[in-house]
Amino acid sequence: MPSISLTVNGEPVSAEADVRTSLLDLLRETLGMTGTKKGCDHGQCGACTVIVNGTRINSCLSLAVGHEGDTVTTVEGLAEGNGLSPLQKAFVTQDAFQCGYCTPGQLCSATALLNEIARGEPSVVTDERVRLSEEEIRERMSGNLCRCGAYNNIVDAILSVAGEPA
Ligand code: FES
Ligand code: FES
């Protein structure tokens, strides 16, 4: 089996994995990092979202062998020191989850979303300038499903971190 070396949440890791192993399974099964969730395993729910080299991806759709040398951030790496990130705190204060199964993916997606906005990257609903609006958030978070229907509170949490009225 090929050996893969990558950086996960700031730590260099190496692991052997079958060429058919997804990044999601490498994280969960090989590295024991179960924060990233498997929902559909088919690219439809976003529960498996992680950030690779600054870009969010569905880790269930990406082969681990393709990530040699990459930098991966999972939900376990979002906290700042011993404290939660501002976005994680906002999810708590805005009650942005119920069962919590989708939450790791929502948090990784929302973290990347805020960076996309800061970089001025447009989406299909961007009008004249990129700004953090409810419409932008709902479009950019549309790949992350929540069976509990916490969508309104997730939008409020993201807006509150950006200093917008929630
Ligand atoms: S588990 Fe990857 S998109 Fe659903
Ligand atoms: S909080 Fe339960 S699926 Fe989103």
Coordinates of C-alpha atoms and ligand atoms in Angstrom, one line a residue:
M1 CA 0.0 0.0 0.0
P2 CA 1.3 3.5 -0.7
S3 CA 2.4 5.7 2.1
I4 CA 0.9 9.2 2.3
S5 CA 2.4 12.1 4.2
L6 CA 0.4 15.2 4.9
T7 CA -0.2 17.8 7.5
V8 CA -3.4 17.6 9.6
N9 CA -4.3 20.4 11.9
G10 CA -0.7 21.5 12.0
E11 CA 0.8 18.1 12.7
P12 CA 2.7 16.1 10.1
V13 CA 1.3 12.6 9.7
S14 CA 2.1 9.6 7.6
A15 CA -0.1 6.6 6.9
E16 CA -0.4 3.7 4.6
A17 CA -3.6 3.5 2.7
D18 CA -5.1 1.5 -0.2
V19 CA -5.4 3.6 -3.3
R20 CA -9.2 3.4 -3.1
T21 CA -9.3 5.0 0.4
S22 CA -11.0 8.3 0.6
L23 CA -9.6 11.2 2.5
L24 CA -12.6 10.8 4.8
D25 CA -11.8 7.2 5.6
L26 CA -8.1 8.0 6.0
L27 CA -9.0 10.7 8.6
R28 CA -11.6 8.6 10.5
E29 CA -10.5 5.0 10.2
T30 CA -6.7 5.3 9.8
L31 CA -5.9 8.4 11.8
G32 CA -8.7 8.0 14.3
M33 CA -10.0 11.6 13.8
T34 CA -13.7 11.0 14.0
G35 CA -14.8 14.6 14.2
T36 CA -15.3 14.6 10.4
K37 CA -18.6 12.8 9.8
K38 CA -19.7 10.4 7.1
G39 CA -23.3 11.1 6.1
C40 CA -24.0 10.0 2.5
D41 CA -20.5 9.1 1.4
H42 CA -21.6 10.3 -2.1
G43 CA -20.9 14.0 -2.1
Q44 CA -24.5 15.0 -1.3
C45 CA -24.7 16.1 2.3
G46 CA -21.5 18.0 3.2
A47 CA -21.1 16.3 6.6
C48 CA -17.5 15.3 5.5
T49 CA -16.4 18.8 4.7
V50 CA -12.8 19.6 5.5
I51 CA -10.4 22.4 4.4
V52 CA -7.5 21.4 2.2
N53 CA -4.9 24.0 1.3
G54 CA -7.4 26.7 2.2
T55 CA -10.3 25.3 0.1
R56 CA -13.2 23.3 1.5
I57 CA -13.9 20.0 -0.1
N58 CA -16.1 16.9 0.4
S59 CA -13.5 14.5 1.8
C60 CA -15.7 11.5 0.9
L61 CA -15.2 12.3 -2.8
S62 CA -11.4 12.7 -2.7
L63 CA -8.9 9.9 -2.7
A64 CA -6.3 10.0 0.1
V65 CA -3.4 9.3 -2.3
G66 CA -4.1 12.6 -4.0
H67 CA -3.3 14.5 -0.9
E68 CA 0.4 13.9 -0.6
G69 CA 2.0 17.0 1.0
D70 CA -1.4 18.8 1.5
T71 CA -2.4 20.8 4.5
V72 CA -5.7 19.6 5.9
T73 CA -7.9 21.3 8.6
T74 CA -10.7 19.3 10.2
V75 CA -13.2 20.4 12.9
E76 CA -10.6 19.3 15.5
G77 CA -8.3 22.0 14.2
L78 CA -10.7 24.9 14.3
A79 CA -10.3 25.7 18.0
E80 CA -7.9 28.5 18.9
G81 CA -5.6 27.2 21.7
N82 CA -7.8 25.8 24.4
G83 CA -10.8 27.9 23.4
L84 CA -13.4 27.7 20.7
S85 CA -13.0 29.8 17.5
P86 CA -15.4 32.8 17.3
L87 CA -17.5 30.8 14.8
Q88 CA -17.7 27.8 17.1
K89 CA -18.8 30.1 20.0
A90 CA -21.4 31.6 17.7
F91 CA -22.8 28.2 16.8
V92 CA -23.3 27.6 20.6
T93 CA -24.7 31.0 21.4
Q94 CA -27.0 31.1 18.4
D95 CA -28.2 27.5 19.0
A96 CA -27.1 26.5 15.5
F97 CA -27.5 22.7 15.9
Q98 CA -29.7 20.1 17.3
C99 CA -28.3 16.5 16.9
G100 CA -24.9 18.0 15.9
Y101 CA -24.1 15.4 13.2
C102 CA -23.8 17.9 10.4
T103 CA -22.1 20.5 12.6
P104 CA -18.4 19.6 11.9
G105 CA -19.0 20.0 8.2
Q106 CA -21.1 23.2 8.7
L107 CA -18.2 24.7 10.8
C108 CA -15.5 23.8 8.3
S109 CA -17.7 25.1 5.5
A110 CA -18.5 28.3 7.3
T111 CA -14.9 28.9 8.2
A112 CA -13.9 28.6 4.6
L113 CA -16.9 30.7 3.5
L114 CA -15.7 33.6 5.7
N115 CA -12.2 33.4 4.1
E116 CA -13.8 33.3 0.6
I117 CA -15.7 36.5 1.4
A118 CA -12.5 38.1 2.7
R119 CA -10.7 37.2 -0.5
G120 CA -13.6 38.7 -2.5
E121 CA -14.5 35.5 -4.3
P122 CA -17.9 35.9 -5.9
S123 CA -20.7 33.3 -5.9
V124 CA -23.6 32.9 -8.4
V125 CA -25.7 35.3 -6.3
T126 CA -23.1 38.0 -5.9
D127 CA -24.5 41.2 -7.4
E128 CA -22.1 44.2 -7.6
R129 CA -19.7 43.4 -4.7
V130 CA -18.9 40.5 -2.5
R131 CA -20.4 41.1 1.0
L132 CA -21.7 38.8 3.6
S133 CA -25.4 38.8 3.2
E134 CA -28.0 36.1 4.2
E135 CA -28.4 35.3 0.5
E136 CA -24.7 34.8 0.1
I137 CA -24.5 32.6 3.1
R138 CA -27.5 30.4 2.1
E139 CA -26.0 30.0 -1.4
R140 CA -22.5 29.3 -0.2
M141 CA -23.7 26.9 2.5
S142 CA -26.1 25.1 0.2
G143 CA -23.8 22.0 0.0
N144 CA -24.2 21.4 3.7
L145 CA -27.5 19.7 4.6
C146 CA -29.0 19.6 8.1
R147 CA -31.7 17.0 8.8
C148 CA -32.6 18.9 12.0
G149 CA -33.3 22.1 10.0
A150 CA -31.1 24.4 12.0
Y151 CA -30.5 26.5 8.9
N152 CA -31.9 29.8 10.2
N153 CA -29.7 29.7 13.3
I154 CA -26.6 28.6 11.3
V155 CA -27.1 31.8 9.1
D156 CA -27.5 33.9 12.3
A157 CA -24.3 32.4 13.7
I158 CA -22.3 33.2 10.6
L159 CA -23.7 36.7 10.4
S160 CA -22.9 37.4 14.0
V161 CA -19.3 36.4 13.6
A162 CA -19.0 38.8 10.7
G163 CA -20.4 41.7 12.8
E164 CA -23.6 41.9 10.8
P165 CA -27.0 42.0 12.6
A166 CA -28.1 38.4 13.1
Ligands
FES1 S1 -20.5 12.2 3.5 FE1 -19.4 13.4 2.0 S2 -21.0 14.7 1.1 FE2 -22.0 13.3 2.4
FES2 S1 -28.0 19.5 13.7 FE1 -28.8 17.5 13.2 S2 -28.4 17.2 11.1 FE2 -27.8 19.3 11.5

